[in-house]
XYZ file of C-alpha atoms in Angstrom:
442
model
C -11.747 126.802 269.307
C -10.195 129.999 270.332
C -6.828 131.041 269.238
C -5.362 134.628 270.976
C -1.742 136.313 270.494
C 0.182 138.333 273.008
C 2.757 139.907 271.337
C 6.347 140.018 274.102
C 8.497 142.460 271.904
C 8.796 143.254 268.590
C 10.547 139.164 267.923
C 8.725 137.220 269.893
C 4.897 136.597 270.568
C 2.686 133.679 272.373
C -0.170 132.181 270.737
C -2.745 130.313 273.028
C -5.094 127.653 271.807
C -8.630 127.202 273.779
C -9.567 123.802 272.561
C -13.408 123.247 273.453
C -15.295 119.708 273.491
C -17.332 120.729 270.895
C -14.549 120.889 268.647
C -12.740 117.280 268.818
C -15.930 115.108 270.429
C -17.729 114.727 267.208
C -14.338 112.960 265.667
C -13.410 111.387 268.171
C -17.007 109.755 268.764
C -16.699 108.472 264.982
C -12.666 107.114 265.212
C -14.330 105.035 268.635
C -17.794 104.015 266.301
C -15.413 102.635 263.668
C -13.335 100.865 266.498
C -16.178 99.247 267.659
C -16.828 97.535 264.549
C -13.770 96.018 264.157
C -12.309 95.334 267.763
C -11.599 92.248 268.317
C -12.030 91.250 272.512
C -12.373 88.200 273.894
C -15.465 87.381 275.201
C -17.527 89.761 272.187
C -18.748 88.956 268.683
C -17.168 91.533 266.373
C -19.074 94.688 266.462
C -20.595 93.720 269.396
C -17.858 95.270 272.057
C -19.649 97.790 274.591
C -18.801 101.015 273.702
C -17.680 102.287 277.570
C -14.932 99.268 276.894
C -13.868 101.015 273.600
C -13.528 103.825 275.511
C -11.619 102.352 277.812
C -9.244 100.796 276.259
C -9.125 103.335 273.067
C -10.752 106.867 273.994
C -7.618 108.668 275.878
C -5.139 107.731 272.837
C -7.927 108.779 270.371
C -8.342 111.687 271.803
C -5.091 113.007 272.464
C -3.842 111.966 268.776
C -7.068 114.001 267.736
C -6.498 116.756 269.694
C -2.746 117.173 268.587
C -3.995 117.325 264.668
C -6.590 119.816 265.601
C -3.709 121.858 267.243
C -1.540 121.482 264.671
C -4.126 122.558 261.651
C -4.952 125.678 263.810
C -1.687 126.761 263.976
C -0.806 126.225 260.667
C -4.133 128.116 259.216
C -3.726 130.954 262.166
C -0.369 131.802 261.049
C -1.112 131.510 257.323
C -4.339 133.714 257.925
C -2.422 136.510 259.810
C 0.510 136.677 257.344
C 3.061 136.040 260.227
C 6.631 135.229 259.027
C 7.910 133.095 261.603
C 11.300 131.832 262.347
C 12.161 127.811 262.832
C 8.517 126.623 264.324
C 5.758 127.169 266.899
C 7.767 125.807 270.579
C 4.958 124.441 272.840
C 5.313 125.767 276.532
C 6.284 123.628 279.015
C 3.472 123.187 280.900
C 2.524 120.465 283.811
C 1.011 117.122 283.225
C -2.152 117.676 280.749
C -5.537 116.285 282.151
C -6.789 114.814 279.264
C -10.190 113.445 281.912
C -10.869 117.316 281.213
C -13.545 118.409 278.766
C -11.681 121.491 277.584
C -7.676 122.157 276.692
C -5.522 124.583 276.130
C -2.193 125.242 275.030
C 0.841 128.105 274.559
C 3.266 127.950 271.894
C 6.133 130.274 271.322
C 6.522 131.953 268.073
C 10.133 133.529 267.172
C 9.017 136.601 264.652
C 10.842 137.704 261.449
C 12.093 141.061 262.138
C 11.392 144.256 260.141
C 14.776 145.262 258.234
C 15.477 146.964 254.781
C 18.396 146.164 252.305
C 20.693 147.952 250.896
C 22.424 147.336 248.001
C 24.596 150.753 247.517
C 27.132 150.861 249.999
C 29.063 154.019 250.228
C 32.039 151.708 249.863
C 32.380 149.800 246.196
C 33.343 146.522 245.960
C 35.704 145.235 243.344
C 34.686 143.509 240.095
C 37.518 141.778 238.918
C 37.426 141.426 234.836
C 40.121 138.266 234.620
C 42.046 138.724 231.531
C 44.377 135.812 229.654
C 47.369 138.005 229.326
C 50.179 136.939 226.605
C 52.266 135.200 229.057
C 49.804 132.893 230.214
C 48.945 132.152 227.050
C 52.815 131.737 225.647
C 52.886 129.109 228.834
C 49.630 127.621 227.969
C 50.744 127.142 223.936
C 54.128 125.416 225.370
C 52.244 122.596 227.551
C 50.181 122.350 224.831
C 53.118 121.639 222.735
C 54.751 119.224 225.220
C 51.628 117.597 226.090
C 51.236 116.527 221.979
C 55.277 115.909 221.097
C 57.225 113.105 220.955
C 58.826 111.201 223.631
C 62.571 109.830 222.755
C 64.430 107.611 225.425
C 67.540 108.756 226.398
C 70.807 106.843 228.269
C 71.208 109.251 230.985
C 68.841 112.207 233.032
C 69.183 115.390 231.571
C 67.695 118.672 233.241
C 64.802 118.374 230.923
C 64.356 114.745 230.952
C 60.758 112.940 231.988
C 61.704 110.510 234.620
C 59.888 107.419 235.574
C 60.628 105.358 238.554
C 59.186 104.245 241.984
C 59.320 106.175 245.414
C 59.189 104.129 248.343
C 60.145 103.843 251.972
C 59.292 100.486 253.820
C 58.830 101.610 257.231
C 55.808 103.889 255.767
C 54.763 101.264 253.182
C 55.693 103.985 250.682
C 55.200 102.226 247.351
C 54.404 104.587 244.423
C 55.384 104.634 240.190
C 55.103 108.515 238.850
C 56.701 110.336 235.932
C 58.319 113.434 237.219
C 60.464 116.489 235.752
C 63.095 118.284 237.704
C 61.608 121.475 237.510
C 59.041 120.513 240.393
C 61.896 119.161 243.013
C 62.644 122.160 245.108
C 65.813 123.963 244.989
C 69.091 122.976 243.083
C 70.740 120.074 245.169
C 67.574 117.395 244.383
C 67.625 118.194 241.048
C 71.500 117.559 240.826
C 71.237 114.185 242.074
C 69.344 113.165 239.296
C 71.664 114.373 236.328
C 73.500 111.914 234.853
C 71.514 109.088 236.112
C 70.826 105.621 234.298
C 67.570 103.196 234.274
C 68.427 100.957 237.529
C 69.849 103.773 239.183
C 68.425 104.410 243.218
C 68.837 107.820 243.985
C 68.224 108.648 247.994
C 66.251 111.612 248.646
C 64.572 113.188 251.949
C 60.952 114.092 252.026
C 61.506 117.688 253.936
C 62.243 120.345 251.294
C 61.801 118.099 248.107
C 58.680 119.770 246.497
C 57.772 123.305 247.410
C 53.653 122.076 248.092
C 52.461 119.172 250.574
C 50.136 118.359 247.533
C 53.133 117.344 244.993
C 54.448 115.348 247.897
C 51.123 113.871 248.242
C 50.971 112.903 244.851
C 54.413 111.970 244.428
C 54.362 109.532 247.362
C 50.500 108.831 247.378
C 49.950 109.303 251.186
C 47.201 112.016 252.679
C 47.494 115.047 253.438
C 47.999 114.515 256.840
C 50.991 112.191 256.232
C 52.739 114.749 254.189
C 52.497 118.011 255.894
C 55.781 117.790 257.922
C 56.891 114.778 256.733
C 61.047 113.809 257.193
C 61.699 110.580 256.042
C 64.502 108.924 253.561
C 62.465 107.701 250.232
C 64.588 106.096 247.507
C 63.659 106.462 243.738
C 64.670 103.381 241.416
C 64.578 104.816 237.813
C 62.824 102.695 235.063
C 62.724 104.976 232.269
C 64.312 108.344 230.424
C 62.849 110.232 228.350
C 62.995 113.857 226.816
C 59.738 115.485 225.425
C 60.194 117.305 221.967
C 58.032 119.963 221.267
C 55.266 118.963 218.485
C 54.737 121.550 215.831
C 52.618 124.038 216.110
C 50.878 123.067 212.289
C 47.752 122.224 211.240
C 47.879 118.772 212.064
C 48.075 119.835 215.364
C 45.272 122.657 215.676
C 42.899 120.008 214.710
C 43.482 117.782 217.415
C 42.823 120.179 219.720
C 40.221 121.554 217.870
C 37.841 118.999 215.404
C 35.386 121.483 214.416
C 38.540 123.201 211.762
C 38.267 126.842 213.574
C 41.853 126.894 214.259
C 44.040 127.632 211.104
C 46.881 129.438 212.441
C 49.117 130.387 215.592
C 47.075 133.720 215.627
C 44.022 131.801 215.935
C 45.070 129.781 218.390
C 46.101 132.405 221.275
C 42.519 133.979 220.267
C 40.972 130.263 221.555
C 42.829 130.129 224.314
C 42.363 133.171 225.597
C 38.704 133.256 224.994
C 38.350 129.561 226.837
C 40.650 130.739 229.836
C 38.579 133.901 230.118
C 35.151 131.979 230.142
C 36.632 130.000 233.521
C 37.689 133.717 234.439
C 34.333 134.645 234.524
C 33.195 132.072 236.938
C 35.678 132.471 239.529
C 35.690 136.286 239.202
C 31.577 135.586 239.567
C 31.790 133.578 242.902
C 34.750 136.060 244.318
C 31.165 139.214 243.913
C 29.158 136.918 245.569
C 31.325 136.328 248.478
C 32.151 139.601 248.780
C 28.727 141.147 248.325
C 27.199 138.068 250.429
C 29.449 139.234 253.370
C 29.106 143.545 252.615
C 25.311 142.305 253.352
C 25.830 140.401 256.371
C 27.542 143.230 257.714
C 25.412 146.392 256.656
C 22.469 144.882 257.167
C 21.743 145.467 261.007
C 18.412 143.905 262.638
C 18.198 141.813 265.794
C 17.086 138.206 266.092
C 15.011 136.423 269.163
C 18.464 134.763 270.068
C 16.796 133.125 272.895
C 14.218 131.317 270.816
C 16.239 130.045 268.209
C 18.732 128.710 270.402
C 15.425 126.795 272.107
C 14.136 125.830 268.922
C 17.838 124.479 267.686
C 17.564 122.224 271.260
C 14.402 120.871 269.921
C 14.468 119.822 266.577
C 18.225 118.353 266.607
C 18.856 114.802 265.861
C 20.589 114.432 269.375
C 19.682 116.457 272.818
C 22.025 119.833 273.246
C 22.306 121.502 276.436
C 21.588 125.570 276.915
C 25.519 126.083 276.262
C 26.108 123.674 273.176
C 22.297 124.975 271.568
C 24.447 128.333 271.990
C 27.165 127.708 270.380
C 25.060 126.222 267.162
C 23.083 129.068 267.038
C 26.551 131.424 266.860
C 27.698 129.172 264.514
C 24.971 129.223 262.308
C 23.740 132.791 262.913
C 25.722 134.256 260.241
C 23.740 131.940 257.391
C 20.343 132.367 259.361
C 20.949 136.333 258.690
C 21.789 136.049 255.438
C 18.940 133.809 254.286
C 16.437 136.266 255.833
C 18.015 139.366 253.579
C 18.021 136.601 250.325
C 14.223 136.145 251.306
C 13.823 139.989 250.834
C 16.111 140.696 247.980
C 14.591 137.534 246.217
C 10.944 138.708 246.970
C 12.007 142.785 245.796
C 13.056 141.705 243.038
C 10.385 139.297 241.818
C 12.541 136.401 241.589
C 10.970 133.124 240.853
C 12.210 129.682 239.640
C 9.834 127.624 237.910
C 9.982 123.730 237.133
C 11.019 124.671 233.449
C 13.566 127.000 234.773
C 15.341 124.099 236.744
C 14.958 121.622 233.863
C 16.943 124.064 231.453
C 19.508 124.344 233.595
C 20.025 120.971 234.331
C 19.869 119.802 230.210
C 22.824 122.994 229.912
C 24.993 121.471 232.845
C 24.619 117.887 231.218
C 25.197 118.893 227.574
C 29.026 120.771 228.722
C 29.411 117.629 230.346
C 29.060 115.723 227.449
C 31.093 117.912 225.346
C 33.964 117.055 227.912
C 33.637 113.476 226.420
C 33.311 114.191 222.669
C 29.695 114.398 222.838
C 28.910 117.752 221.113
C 25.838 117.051 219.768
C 23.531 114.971 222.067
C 19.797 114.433 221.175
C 17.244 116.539 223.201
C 15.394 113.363 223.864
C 18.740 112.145 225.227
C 19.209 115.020 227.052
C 15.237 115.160 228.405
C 15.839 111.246 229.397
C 18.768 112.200 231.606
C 17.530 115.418 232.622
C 14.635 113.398 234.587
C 16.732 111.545 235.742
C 18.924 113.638 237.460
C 16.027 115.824 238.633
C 14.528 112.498 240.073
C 16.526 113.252 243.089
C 15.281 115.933 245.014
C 18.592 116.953 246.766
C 19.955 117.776 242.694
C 16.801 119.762 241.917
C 17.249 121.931 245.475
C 20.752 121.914 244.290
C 19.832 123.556 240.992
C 17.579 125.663 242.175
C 19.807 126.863 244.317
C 22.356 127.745 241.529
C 19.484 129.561 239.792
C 18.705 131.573 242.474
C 22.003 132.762 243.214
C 22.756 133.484 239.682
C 19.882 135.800 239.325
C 20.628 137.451 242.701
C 24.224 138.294 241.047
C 22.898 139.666 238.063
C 20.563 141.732 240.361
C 23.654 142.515 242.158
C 25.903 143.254 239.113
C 22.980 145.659 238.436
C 22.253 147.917 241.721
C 25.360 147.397 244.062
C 28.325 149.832 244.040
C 30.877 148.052 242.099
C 34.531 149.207 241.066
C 35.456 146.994 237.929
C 38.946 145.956 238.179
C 40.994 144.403 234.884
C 43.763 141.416 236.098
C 45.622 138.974 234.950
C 44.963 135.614 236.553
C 48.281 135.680 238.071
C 47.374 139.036 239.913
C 43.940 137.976 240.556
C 45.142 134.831 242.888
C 47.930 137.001 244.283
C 45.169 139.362 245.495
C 42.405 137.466 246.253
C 44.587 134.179 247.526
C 47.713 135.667 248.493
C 51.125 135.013 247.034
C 51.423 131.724 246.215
């Protein structure tokens, strides 16, 4: 077997494959041998079949399955052997019909090459670092649902502007049907709200959908319909109340601190804002985290300047879909996807400069730390690690969790590398800035 390269540019080469008798006849010979012991043709005692009828009825489908694993093996070692970092796979030229009566083969595949790029991390331009900070308002706002979440509900006669009222939307004609507790502080405006003072249990107040809440997703809720149903929705929905009720405050005592908090390290109103504000700034840190990695994913994207054999990809994407695309729709996959393929090539390098490996330890970790805060959610602070082992290997039983683990890993190490070498502006906020900027002014 001979195996030659011609290299086209500097992102795309063809291989050719001289496939001699000598290399397949020997295997071939033996799959036949082993056929002829066990065919079974009418006319022959087992084992007894002539070989030329083997032959004949077996030797072109032996051979060409043999040939196409030698084939495959070669490439596979050739390209290991050279160190060539190829994109998607080895495309076989078209070629015309193969004479497989022939003694000797041979074959071209198309390779699409990695190209030669370097990253960089310092941009001239830094990126912001946002450092989310629980500011005393949010955390005066927080302490009062926390207060109204644990106080006391008292029925009342009639609606009052801070009343909890529970009754049924609905609207026949869109089999609108739905029982919520609602405060008029959410209805938009000042003439919904109105309609409601002064109301009694039994009371049907008429309302229309456009202009009730300020977001599609309280309408949503409020009416339980999809999204699609409530964007833009006008329609007349009555409300039959059932029950009134005002929420007073609980006390901000002990009693009350150690509901929220069983372990006792809440003692005062002091201590309490601390909590809060260290919890809120721990979810900070995540959402501040994915913000860098956006941002810094994208500053790569765009710095980072190297060509790709377009042409090749979008031939490759044509052959290994699930369903047959045509030269214009395997173009307009590859532009769709062409942003991810770049990026994944610059994590390759920035993974491999940095020396950035995941072992099976690494993911099981993880995975125990995700499932314990889980557990915590439900009361269980303290879980076994035998417990947590058992589900662990469980979870990491499915291989699409591990990848997605790994994954995680990977990306969290790239941000601390990140965090490390890129050109970063830190930036203090409160939340409420932090979604104005980021989100826009909601």
């Amino acid at each position: 077997m001979n195996i030659t390269r011609e290299n086209i540019d500097a992102l795309n080469a063809v291989v050719k494959v001289d496939i001699a008798k000598e290399d397949y006849s020997e295997k071939v010979d033996k799959i036949l041998t082993d056929y002829r012991k066990t065919a079974n043709i009418p006319g022959f005692r087992k084992g007894h079949v002539p070989m030329g009828m083997v032959k004949k009825q077996y030797g072109k489908a032996v051979l060409v399955d043999e040939v196409n694993k030698l084939l495959q093996d070669a490439l596979n070692k050739y390209l290991t052997e050279e160190k060539l970092d190829v994109l998607g796979q080895p495309l076989p030229k078209a070629q015309e019909g193969i004479n497989w009566d022939a003694e000797a083969f041979t074959f071209e595949f198309e390779l699409g090459l990695t190209p030669e790029f370097e990253v960089e991390l310092k941009g001239d331009k830094a990126i912001t670092q946002y450092n989310i900070v629980a500011d005393d308002k949010m955390i005066d706002e927080q302490i009062e649902n926390i207060k109204k979440q644990y106080g006391k509900l008292i029925p009342q006669d009639v609606v009052e502007e801070d009343s909890e009222i529970t009754g049924t939307f609905k609207n026949e004609e869109k089999e609108i049907e739905n029982t919520i507790t609602l405060t008029l502080d959410k209805l938009k405006g000042k003439a919904n709200p109105k309609k409601f003072i002064g109301s009694k249990v039994g009371d049907v107040i008429t309302l229309k959908t456009k202009g009730l809440y300020e977001d599609d997703h309280d309408l949503m809720h409020a009416l339980k319909v999809s999204h699609d149903d409530a964007h833009g929705l006008e329609i007349e929905v009555t409300f039959t109340i059932s029950e009134i009720n005002k929420r007073e405050a609980a006390d901000l005592d002990q009693e009350l601190f150690d509901k929220l908090f069983a372990d006792g390290s809440v003692k005062s109103v002091t201590d309490l804002k601390d909590k809060i504000k260290e919890d809120a700034e721990k979810q900070f840190v995540q959402q501040a985290d994915q913000k860098l990695l956006n941002d810094i994913t994208e500053y790569l994207i765009e710095s980072t300047k190297f060509d790709l054999p377009a042409e090749f990809l979008q031939k490759w994407i044509q052959a290994s879909g699930e369903t047959a695309l045509d030269d214009a729709a395997a173009k307009e996959e590859f532009e769709k996807s062409e942003k991810s393929m770049r990026y994944q090539l610059i994590e390759g390098k920035l993974i491999a400069a940095n020396n950035i490996q995941i072992t099976m330890d690494d993911i099981k970790d993880h995975a125990k730390t995700m499932i314990k805060a889980q557990m915590a959610q439900f009361g269980q602070l303290n879980p076994s690690d035998d417990e947590l082992e058992g589900i662990a290997a469980r979870v990491l039983g499915n291989q699409e969790e591990a990848r997605r683990i790994s994954e995680q890993i990977v990306s969290q190490r790239l941000l601390d590398v990140y965090k490390e070498k890129a050109n970063l502006e830190v930036k203090e906020v409160t939340y409420e800035n932090f979604v104005k900027e980021v989100y826009g002014d909601k």
